[in-house]
Structures are given as structure tokens and as C-alpha cells.
CSV table of C-alpha atoms in Angstrom, one decimal:
chain,number,residue,atom,x,y,z
A,1,MET,CA,55.4,160.6,-106.3
A,2,PHE,CA,56.8,162.5,-103.2
A,3,HIS,CA,59.6,164.0,-102.1
A,4,LEU,CA,61.3,161.5,-100.1
A,5,LYS,CA,63.4,163.0,-97.6
A,6,LYS,CA,65.9,161.1,-95.3
A,7,GLU,CA,63.4,161.3,-92.3
A,8,HIS,CA,61.1,160.0,-94.2
A,9,HIS,CA,63.1,157.1,-95.2
A,10,ARG,CA,64.6,156.4,-91.8
A,11,LEU,CA,61.0,155.9,-90.8
A,12,LEU,CA,60.1,154.0,-93.1
A,13,THR,CA,63.0,151.5,-92.1
A,14,GLN,CA,62.5,151.1,-88.6
A,15,LEU,CA,58.7,150.3,-89.1
A,16,GLU,CA,59.6,147.9,-91.7
A,17,ARG,CA,60.2,145.5,-88.6
A,18,HIS,CA,56.9,145.4,-87.8
A,19,GLU,CA,54.9,145.1,-91.3
A,20,GLY,CA,55.3,141.4,-91.7
A,21,ARG,CA,54.9,140.7,-87.7
A,22,ILE,CA,51.2,142.3,-88.2
A,23,ARG,CA,51.0,141.1,-91.6
A,24,SER,CA,51.3,137.5,-90.2
A,25,PHE,CA,48.8,138.4,-87.4
A,26,ILE,CA,46.4,139.1,-90.2
A,27,GLU,CA,47.0,136.1,-92.2
A,28,GLU,CA,47.5,133.6,-88.9
A,29,HIS,CA,44.4,134.9,-87.0
A,30,LEU,CA,41.8,137.3,-88.9
A,31,VAL,CA,41.6,135.3,-92.6
A,32,ASP,CA,38.6,133.2,-92.5
A,33,GLU,CA,38.9,129.9,-94.9
A,34,THR,CA,37.3,132.2,-97.3
A,35,GLY,CA,38.8,135.4,-97.4
A,36,LEU,CA,36.8,137.2,-95.3
A,37,LEU,CA,38.6,139.0,-92.3
A,38,TYR,CA,37.1,138.4,-89.0
A,39,SER,CA,35.9,141.6,-86.9
A,40,HIS,CA,35.9,141.5,-83.6
A,41,LEU,CA,38.4,138.7,-82.7
A,42,ASN,CA,39.1,138.1,-79.0
A,43,VAL,CA,41.5,139.4,-77.5
A,44,GLU,CA,41.9,136.8,-75.1
A,45,THR,CA,41.3,133.7,-77.4
A,46,LEU,CA,42.5,135.1,-80.6
A,47,LYS,CA,38.9,134.0,-82.1
A,48,PRO,CA,35.7,135.2,-82.7
A,49,TRP,CA,33.7,135.6,-79.7
A,50,THR,CA,30.9,133.0,-79.1
A,51,ASN,CA,28.0,133.2,-77.8
A,52,ALA,CA,28.2,132.3,-74.5
A,53,GLN,CA,31.1,134.8,-74.1
A,54,LEU,CA,28.6,137.2,-75.3
A,55,ALA,CA,25.6,136.3,-73.1
A,56,VAL,CA,26.8,138.3,-70.4
A,57,LEU,CA,27.6,141.3,-71.8
A,58,ASP,CA,25.1,144.1,-73.0
A,59,VAL,CA,25.4,144.2,-76.8
A,60,LYS,CA,21.8,145.1,-78.0
A,61,ASN,CA,22.8,148.4,-79.3
A,62,LEU,CA,25.1,147.1,-81.8
A,63,HIS,CA,22.5,143.5,-82.4
A,64,HIS,CA,19.7,142.9,-80.4
A,65,PRO,CA,19.8,139.1,-78.9
A,66,GLY,CA,16.3,138.8,-80.5
A,67,ARG,CA,17.6,138.8,-83.5
A,68,GLY,CA,19.2,135.7,-83.0
A,69,ASP,CA,22.8,134.3,-82.8
A,70,PRO,CA,25.3,137.7,-81.7
A,71,ALA,CA,28.6,135.6,-82.0
A,72,ALA,CA,27.7,135.2,-86.2
A,73,VAL,CA,27.2,139.1,-86.4
A,74,PHE,CA,30.2,140.0,-84.2
A,75,ALA,CA,32.1,137.8,-86.3
A,76,TYR,CA,31.4,139.7,-89.6
A,77,GLU,CA,30.0,143.1,-88.5
A,78,ASP,CA,32.6,145.1,-90.2
A,79,SER,CA,34.3,142.0,-92.3
A,80,LEU,CA,34.3,143.5,-95.4
A,81,MET,CA,35.7,147.1,-94.5
A,82,ALA,CA,38.4,145.5,-93.3
A,83,THR,CA,38.8,142.7,-96.3
A,84,GLY,CA,38.7,145.5,-98.7
A,85,GLU,CA,41.5,147.2,-97.1
A,86,TYR,CA,43.8,144.8,-96.3
A,87,ALA,CA,43.4,144.2,-100.0
A,88,VAL,CA,44.4,147.6,-100.9
A,89,SER,CA,47.4,147.0,-98.6
A,90,GLN,CA,48.6,144.1,-100.2
A,91,MET,CA,48.1,145.9,-103.7
A,92,TYR,CA,50.3,148.8,-102.8
A,93,ARG,CA,52.7,146.3,-101.2
A,94,PHE,CA,53.1,144.2,-104.7
A,95,ARG,CA,53.6,147.4,-106.2
A,96,VAL,CA,56.1,148.0,-104.2
A,97,THR,CA,58.0,145.0,-103.8
A,98,GLY,CA,56.8,143.0,-107.5
A,99,ASP,CA,56.0,140.0,-104.7
A,100,PRO,CA,53.5,137.8,-106.3
A,101,SER,CA,52.4,136.2,-102.8
A,102,ALA,CA,51.1,140.2,-101.9
A,103,LEU,CA,49.1,139.8,-104.9
A,104,GLY,CA,47.7,136.6,-104.2
A,105,ALA,CA,47.0,138.1,-101.1
A,106,ALA,CA,45.2,140.8,-102.7
A,107,SER,CA,43.3,137.9,-104.9
A,108,GLN,CA,41.8,136.3,-102.4
A,109,ALA,CA,40.5,139.3,-100.6
A,110,VAL,CA,39.0,140.7,-103.8
A,111,PHE,CA,37.3,136.8,-104.3
A,112,ALA,CA,35.6,136.7,-100.7
A,113,ILE,CA,34.5,140.1,-101.5
A,114,LEU,CA,32.5,139.1,-105.2
A,115,ARG,CA,31.7,136.1,-103.7
A,116,VAL,CA,29.8,137.9,-101.3
A,117,LEU,CA,28.0,139.9,-104.0
A,118,TYR,CA,27.1,136.2,-105.5
A,119,GLU,CA,25.3,135.5,-102.4
A,120,GLY,CA,23.4,138.4,-102.5
A,121,GLU,CA,22.5,138.4,-105.4
A,122,LEU,CA,20.2,135.5,-104.3
A,123,HIS,CA,18.3,138.1,-103.0
A,124,GLU,CA,19.3,140.5,-105.8
A,125,VAL,CA,21.9,141.9,-107.9
A,126,GLY,CA,24.3,144.7,-106.1
A,127,TYR,CA,22.9,143.4,-102.8
A,128,LEU,CA,26.2,143.7,-100.9
A,129,PRO,CA,25.3,142.2,-97.3
A,130,LYS,CA,26.9,142.3,-94.3
A,131,PRO,CA,28.3,138.6,-94.1
A,132,HIS,CA,26.5,137.7,-91.1
A,133,GLY,CA,27.6,134.7,-90.0
A,134,GLY,CA,30.6,134.2,-92.6
A,135,MET,CA,30.3,132.9,-96.4
A,136,ARG,CA,27.7,130.1,-96.1
A,137,ARG,CA,25.1,132.5,-94.2
A,138,ALA,CA,25.6,135.5,-96.2
A,139,ALA,CA,22.5,135.6,-98.4
A,140,TYR,CA,20.5,135.5,-95.5
A,141,SER,CA,21.8,138.5,-93.6
A,142,HIS,CA,19.5,141.5,-93.8
A,143,GLU,CA,22.0,144.4,-93.0
A,144,ILE,CA,24.0,146.5,-95.7
A,145,SER,CA,26.3,149.5,-94.6
A,146,PRO,CA,28.2,152.2,-96.6
A,147,ASP,CA,31.1,151.9,-94.4
A,148,GLN,CA,31.6,148.0,-95.7
A,149,HIS,CA,30.3,149.3,-99.5
A,150,ILE,CA,33.3,152.1,-100.2
A,151,LYS,CA,36.0,149.9,-98.2
A,152,SER,CA,35.1,147.1,-101.1
A,153,MET,CA,34.3,149.2,-103.9
A,154,VAL,CA,38.0,150.7,-103.7
A,155,ALA,CA,39.3,147.3,-103.8
A,156,LEU,CA,37.2,146.0,-106.5
A,157,ARG,CA,38.3,149.0,-108.6
A,158,ALA,CA,41.9,149.1,-107.7
A,159,PHE,CA,42.3,145.4,-108.8
A,160,GLU,CA,41.1,145.9,-111.9
A,161,GLU,CA,44.9,146.9,-112.8
A,162,PHE,CA,45.7,143.1,-112.3
A,163,ALA,CA,42.5,141.5,-113.6
A,164,PRO,CA,42.4,139.5,-117.3
A,165,PRO,CA,39.5,141.3,-119.4
A,166,SER,CA,37.1,139.0,-118.3
A,167,LEU,CA,37.1,140.0,-114.7
A,168,ARG,CA,37.1,143.6,-115.3
A,169,ARG,CA,33.8,142.8,-116.8
A,170,THR,CA,32.8,140.9,-113.6
A,171,ILE,CA,33.7,143.8,-111.5
A,172,GLU,CA,32.3,146.4,-114.0
A,173,LYS,CA,29.4,144.7,-113.7
A,174,TYR,CA,29.2,144.8,-109.6
A,175,LEU,CA,30.6,147.6,-109.3
A,176,VAL,CA,27.4,149.5,-111.6
A,177,ALA,CA,24.5,146.7,-109.7
A,178,ILE,CA,25.9,148.2,-106.2
A,179,ILE,CA,24.8,151.7,-107.0
A,180,ASN,CA,21.8,150.7,-108.7
A,181,TYR,CA,20.5,148.8,-105.7
A,182,TYR,CA,20.9,152.6,-104.1
A,183,ILE,CA,18.9,153.5,-107.0
A,184,VAL,CA,15.8,151.9,-107.0
A,185,ARG,CA,15.3,152.0,-103.1
A,186,ASP,CA,15.4,156.4,-103.4
A,187,PHE,CA,18.6,156.3,-101.9
A,188,LYS,CA,17.2,155.2,-98.7
A,189,HIS,CA,17.5,151.7,-96.9
A,190,LEU,CA,17.4,150.2,-93.3
A,191,ARG,CA,19.8,150.7,-89.9
A,192,ARG,CA,19.6,147.6,-88.2
A,193,GLU,CA,15.7,147.0,-89.5
A,194,SER,CA,14.9,150.2,-87.2
A,195,LEU,CA,16.7,153.1,-88.9
A,196,VAL,CA,15.6,154.3,-92.3
A,197,VAL,CA,18.7,155.6,-93.4
A,198,THR,CA,18.8,158.8,-95.7
A,199,VAL,CA,21.9,161.4,-96.9
A,200,GLU,CA,20.1,163.9,-95.1
A,201,ASN,CA,20.3,161.5,-91.4
A,202,ARG,CA,23.6,159.9,-92.0
A,203,PRO,CA,25.3,162.6,-94.6
A,204,HIS,CA,28.0,159.5,-94.7
A,205,VAL,CA,26.1,157.8,-96.8
A,206,LEU,CA,26.9,160.0,-99.4
A,207,SER,CA,30.9,158.2,-99.1
A,208,VAL,CA,29.6,155.6,-101.6
A,209,ILE,CA,26.7,157.4,-103.7
A,210,LEU,CA,29.0,159.8,-104.7
A,211,PRO,CA,32.0,157.8,-106.3
A,212,GLY,CA,29.0,154.9,-107.1
A,213,LEU,CA,27.6,157.4,-109.7
A,214,VAL,CA,30.5,158.5,-111.2
A,215,LEU,CA,31.9,155.3,-111.2
A,216,ALA,CA,28.6,153.6,-113.0
A,217,GLY,CA,28.8,157.1,-115.1
A,218,ARG,CA,32.1,156.1,-116.4
A,219,ILE,CA,31.6,152.1,-116.9
A,220,THR,CA,28.6,153.2,-118.7
A,221,GLY,CA,28.8,156.0,-120.4
A,222,ASP,CA,25.3,156.9,-119.3
A,223,LYS,CA,24.7,160.6,-118.1
A,224,LYS,CA,21.8,159.8,-115.7
A,225,PHE,CA,24.0,158.5,-113.2
A,226,LEU,CA,25.8,161.8,-113.3
A,227,GLU,CA,22.6,163.9,-113.5
A,228,MET,CA,21.6,162.1,-109.9
A,229,LEU,CA,24.9,164.2,-108.4
A,230,LYS,CA,22.6,167.1,-108.8
A,231,ARG,CA,20.5,166.0,-106.1
A,232,PHE,CA,23.0,165.9,-103.3
A,233,ASP,CA,24.5,169.7,-103.8
A,234,PRO,CA,23.1,170.7,-101.4
A,235,VAL,CA,24.6,168.3,-98.8
A,236,LEU,CA,27.8,169.1,-100.0
A,237,ASP,CA,27.5,172.9,-99.5
A,238,GLU,CA,26.2,172.3,-95.8
A,239,MET,CA,29.6,169.7,-95.7
A,240,ALA,CA,31.7,172.6,-97.5
A,241,ASP,CA,31.0,175.1,-94.9
A,242,GLY,CA,31.7,172.6,-92.0
A,243,LYS,CA,28.6,171.2,-91.0
A,244,LEU,CA,27.0,167.9,-91.0
A,245,LEU,CA,30.8,166.8,-90.2
A,246,GLN,CA,31.6,164.1,-87.9
A,247,PHE,CA,35.4,163.7,-86.9
A,248,ASP,CA,35.9,160.2,-85.6
A,249,SER,CA,38.4,158.7,-87.6
A,250,ASN,CA,35.8,155.6,-89.4
A,251,ILE,CA,33.7,157.9,-91.0
A,252,CYS,CA,36.3,160.5,-91.9
A,253,SER,CA,37.7,157.5,-93.8
A,254,LEU,CA,34.5,156.4,-95.4
A,255,TYR,CA,34.3,160.2,-96.7
A,256,LEU,CA,38.2,160.5,-97.9
A,257,GLU,CA,38.2,157.0,-99.6
A,258,GLY,CA,35.0,157.7,-101.4
A,259,PHE,CA,35.7,161.2,-102.6
A,260,HIS,CA,39.8,159.8,-103.6
A,261,LEU,CA,38.2,157.4,-105.9
A,262,ALA,CA,35.4,159.9,-107.3
A,263,MET,CA,38.3,162.7,-108.1
A,264,SER,CA,41.0,159.6,-109.5
A,265,GLU,CA,37.8,158.6,-111.7
A,266,GLY,CA,38.0,162.2,-113.2
A,267,HIS,CA,35.8,163.4,-111.5
A,268,LYS,CA,36.2,167.3,-110.6
A,269,ASP,CA,34.0,169.3,-107.3
A,270,PRO,CA,36.2,172.3,-105.7
A,271,ARG,CA,34.5,171.4,-102.7
A,272,LEU,CA,35.4,167.9,-102.1
A,273,PRO,CA,38.9,168.9,-101.2
A,274,ALA,CA,37.7,171.8,-99.0
A,275,ILE,CA,35.9,168.8,-97.1
A,276,MET,CA,38.6,166.6,-97.1
A,277,LYS,CA,40.6,169.4,-95.4
A,278,ARG,CA,38.2,170.0,-92.9
A,279,LEU,CA,37.7,166.4,-91.9
A,280,TRP,CA,41.5,166.1,-91.6
A,281,ALA,CA,41.2,169.0,-89.4
A,282,GLY,CA,38.8,167.5,-87.4
A,283,SER,CA,40.2,164.3,-87.1
A,284,ILE,CA,43.5,164.8,-86.1
A,285,ALA,CA,42.1,167.0,-83.4
A,286,LEU,CA,41.4,163.9,-81.8
A,287,MET,CA,44.9,162.3,-81.8
A,288,ALA,CA,47.0,161.7,-78.3
A,289,GLU,CA,50.6,162.1,-78.2
A,290,ASP,CA,50.8,158.5,-77.8
A,291,GLY,CA,49.8,157.5,-81.4
A,292,TYR,CA,46.5,156.8,-80.4
A,293,GLY,CA,43.0,159.1,-80.1
A,294,TYR,CA,39.7,159.7,-79.3
A,295,TRP,CA,36.7,157.6,-80.0
A,296,ASP,CA,35.1,161.2,-80.6
A,297,ASP,CA,34.7,164.2,-79.7
A,298,GLU,CA,32.0,163.4,-76.8
A,299,HIS,CA,34.1,160.4,-75.2
A,300,ASP,CA,37.3,160.2,-73.7
A,301,TRP,CA,38.3,156.4,-74.1
A,302,LYS,CA,41.0,156.2,-76.2
A,303,THR,CA,40.5,154.0,-79.5
A,304,SER,CA,43.1,152.6,-82.1
A,305,ARG,CA,40.8,153.1,-85.2
A,306,VAL,CA,43.1,156.2,-85.0
A,307,ILE,CA,45.0,154.1,-87.4
A,308,ARG,CA,42.6,155.2,-90.4
A,309,VAL,CA,44.0,158.7,-90.3
A,310,ALA,CA,47.7,156.9,-91.2
A,311,SER,CA,45.9,154.9,-93.8
A,312,TYR,CA,44.4,158.3,-95.5
A,313,ALA,CA,47.3,160.8,-94.9
A,314,PRO,CA,48.6,159.6,-98.4
A,315,ILE,CA,45.3,160.7,-99.4
A,316,VAL,CA,45.1,163.9,-98.0
A,317,ALA,CA,49.0,164.6,-99.5
A,318,GLN,CA,47.5,164.1,-102.9
A,319,HIS,CA,44.6,166.5,-102.9
A,320,CYS,CA,45.2,169.0,-100.3
A,321,PRO,CA,49.2,169.8,-100.9
A,322,ASP,CA,49.5,172.7,-98.3
A,323,ILE,CA,48.9,170.2,-95.3
A,324,GLU,CA,52.0,168.3,-94.0
A,325,PRO,CA,49.9,165.0,-93.4
A,326,TRP,CA,53.1,162.9,-92.7
A,327,PRO,CA,54.3,163.8,-88.5
A,328,VAL,CA,50.5,162.5,-87.5
A,329,ALA,CA,50.9,159.8,-89.9
A,330,PHE,CA,54.2,158.3,-88.7
A,331,ARG,CA,53.5,159.5,-85.0
A,332,ILE,CA,50.3,156.8,-85.1
A,333,LEU,CA,52.5,153.7,-86.9
A,334,LYS,CA,55.3,153.7,-84.7
A,335,GLY,CA,52.4,154.4,-81.5
A,336,ILE,CA,51.2,151.5,-82.3
A,337,THR,CA,52.6,148.4,-83.8
A,338,ASP,CA,51.5,145.0,-81.7
A,339,PRO,CA,47.9,144.3,-83.2
A,340,LYS,CA,47.0,142.7,-79.6
A,341,ASN,CA,46.9,146.7,-78.3
A,342,MET,CA,45.2,147.5,-81.9
A,343,ARG,CA,41.7,147.0,-79.7
A,344,TYR,CA,38.3,149.2,-80.2
A,345,LEU,CA,38.9,150.6,-77.4
A,346,CYS,CA,42.0,151.2,-74.8
A,347,ALA,CA,42.3,152.9,-71.2
A,348,GLY,CA,41.7,155.9,-70.9
A,349,ARG,CA,40.1,158.9,-68.3
A,350,GLY,CA,37.1,157.5,-68.8
A,351,ALA,CA,37.5,154.0,-67.7
A,352,SER,CA,35.0,154.8,-64.3
A,353,ASN,CA,32.6,155.6,-66.5
A,354,ALA,CA,32.5,153.7,-69.8
A,355,GLN,CA,29.9,152.1,-69.3
A,356,LYS,CA,27.4,155.2,-68.9
A,357,THR,CA,29.0,157.1,-71.5
A,358,PHE,CA,29.0,154.5,-74.6
A,359,SER,CA,25.5,152.8,-75.7
A,360,VAL,CA,27.1,149.2,-75.6
A,361,ASP,CA,29.0,147.4,-73.4
A,362,HIS,CA,32.4,148.9,-72.7
A,363,ARG,CA,33.9,145.0,-72.5
A,364,ILE,CA,33.4,144.1,-75.9
A,365,TYR,CA,35.2,147.1,-77.1
A,366,CYS,CA,38.0,146.7,-74.5
A,367,GLY,CA,38.5,142.8,-75.7
A,368,SER,CA,38.1,143.0,-79.4
A,369,ILE,CA,41.0,143.6,-81.8
A,370,CYS,CA,39.8,146.1,-84.5
A,371,GLU,CA,40.4,144.2,-87.3
A,372,THR,CA,40.0,147.7,-89.3
A,373,SER,CA,42.9,149.1,-87.6
A,374,VAL,CA,45.4,146.4,-88.0
A,375,ALA,CA,44.4,146.3,-92.0
A,376,SER,CA,44.8,150.4,-92.3
A,377,TRP,CA,48.1,149.8,-90.2
A,378,LEU,CA,49.2,148.1,-93.5
A,379,ALA,CA,47.1,150.2,-95.9
A,380,ALA,CA,49.2,152.9,-94.4
A,381,TYR,CA,52.8,151.7,-94.4
A,382,TRP,CA,52.9,150.8,-98.3
A,383,ARG,CA,50.7,153.4,-99.5
A,384,MET,CA,53.5,155.8,-98.0
A,385,ARG,CA,56.1,153.6,-99.7
A,386,PHE,CA,54.6,154.0,-102.9
A,387,LEU,CA,53.9,157.5,-102.8
A,388,PHE,CA,57.4,157.8,-101.5
A,389,GLY,CA,59.2,155.5,-104.1
A,390,VAL,CA,60.6,153.5,-101.5
A,391,ARG,CA,61.5,150.1,-103.5
A,392,GLN,CA,64.2,149.1,-101.4
């Protein structure tokens, strides 16, 4: 629990009127019939993009048309990540308010993640695919991503607090199975079926491997999982020295959530809070005064994805006590309160050369509501309410 200053209470009170509207937007427009959150919601229609709409856009860097049905991919590309984030936000809402509808919303999201695991099991136990095409086509998806995995694992583990013993056993079985999926592939996987991803060429994979191994060791009691962590010491050493790090808010969110999960399970490694500090400093350096921020240090387009910074501010506060993250978090949450403005890309200095600076048609980003931004706003708000002990 953190000391609640009058200013914090005042700001949280101001944000309360936006919370209900944002949550209603998710329930009305983002949650599909199975409990998954849509990805890349078309801001004009408030529905997923259609193939006819995508046909005039160059989106092959995200999904090559030769692979078929772009609309099925875009509607669920980051679905698991957003579904997990929304589940976490509602678990915090329940802890703060005791409102049973919050636990109901979290339950629906958690069971959606579990059902994707059941569909993935048609291929292999522990296969958690991006559910391209929705739940009914998830079993045919060839794509996985640590981005989706860590948010799903965080939600599943958190929900055990509210689950009966039988469901806890099920959740723990699949948490171990997810990391076993990585282990049997020697911690490698395909990205868009064209790049072999390793920790060395995509260090943020460590955001799921590290907590995954810690969780598996904790759940099974088998020391082999913790022994495997030694393999990644060289990468962690470099990261602690400030190397190999990316500072865009999405990647930082993966690291911070993953490291927080591992540390919450009792894992002690002084490199992790040191890396957290570097990630925080790098990510807030990209912030703008209006609450938005820049995509990365190479592009000058603004994005709402920096709402992720607010969602991991409470994590930074818990593990890096010498950092005061609240002014940045409140600036973001006050600055971006309309879900329709929570887009992947917003107007910025690079408007005239966006097509040159981005490897995908900028219109898909400018015209899409970023599902993780909307869910992260709620996660940030309720995490802060919980940590500050604001129950009224």
C-alpha cells in the first residue's frame, strides 16, 4: 500500500467519471461473443476491418495477402494481450469495489484465454496461438507471440486467487504447458512463418521465458526449470548494462509485467529492478506533454500505446522505490480519456512522411483503435486505486 496524497485522491476522483465510459466501450464494442477482445477496431465503424476495406491498404508487413484473409488476422492480432489486460483490470476492480460484475467480466476473459489453449491443444498441449479468425478458427492459426503469452499468463495466475481448486489445477497445468512448448523447441519459434525468433535476436522473448520458468518451477517443484534460467544470464547481464533494450511502451510493458510476475513468485535477481529502471527512463523519454507519446525514438508520430506506461507505473513503484512514477501516469490518464482517440497512431509531426517512415500503410494504424490502450487505461486506473487503498 502506498501513501495516498490529497492530490492523488483528487486526480483519481476526476478520472472516475471516465472509467465507466471506457469500460462500457469495451463491453459494447471490443468484446466478441466468446470473451476475446477485438484487435484493430475500425474507428469509423467501431467494428473489425473487412477484407474489402483492407484491400486498398498495404498491410503485407503485418500480414501478407498471400497467406489469406487479412481481416481474420487483424481482428485478433493482439487479442490475447488485450483480453489478458482487461481481465487483470477487472480483478483489481473487484478487489477495490467488491462488485460481482467485475469478477464476472474477469472470468469471461480468463475462460476465453483458456478456451484458446483448448483449441491450440488440437495441435499440441501448451500451444497458445494468436486466435486469428476468432475462437472457431484459432486451432488453425500458425502464429504465436510472447506479447500475447505474458499478458495471458499474468491474467491466468492472478485469477487463481478467485478460482476453486479444480480450476486452479487446470490453470497451473496450462501455465506449465506454455513454457514446455518453448522448452521442446529450444526456446525458438517462428514469427510470421519467416523469422526464427530467439532470445538473442528478439530479447523481449525473455519477458515470457523468465517468468514462465519461474512459474513452472514453483508449480511443479522441479528444479530443472530454474536451472534453465542460467542459459539466459548473458542476455540479462547485457540488459542490466543498458544494452539490447527497446523503449517503446509495448515492449517495456512486456518486460515489466514478466519480471513483476517472476518477482511476485519469489524470484530474486538484482538485475531485474535495474533493468526496470532503465526501461522506465527510456519509455518516459518518449512522452509528450499532452499525455500521448512517440512510437519509438526513430518515428515522430504520436501514439496512444503509451497508456501502457501508466499501466506499468504501479509495477515500477513497487520494485523501484526511488522512482516517483505517478505524475507521468496521471498525465497520461488525464490526457487520453476518449476510446476513439486511443489509436495506434495519432496526428503528429511525421504526417507528411508517414508512408516512408512506417513499414506498413499508416492508414491502418491511424484508423484503428488500439485495444491494448483501452484495456491498459482501466488496468492503470484500478491498479492505482488498489495500491493507494482508495475503496470509495
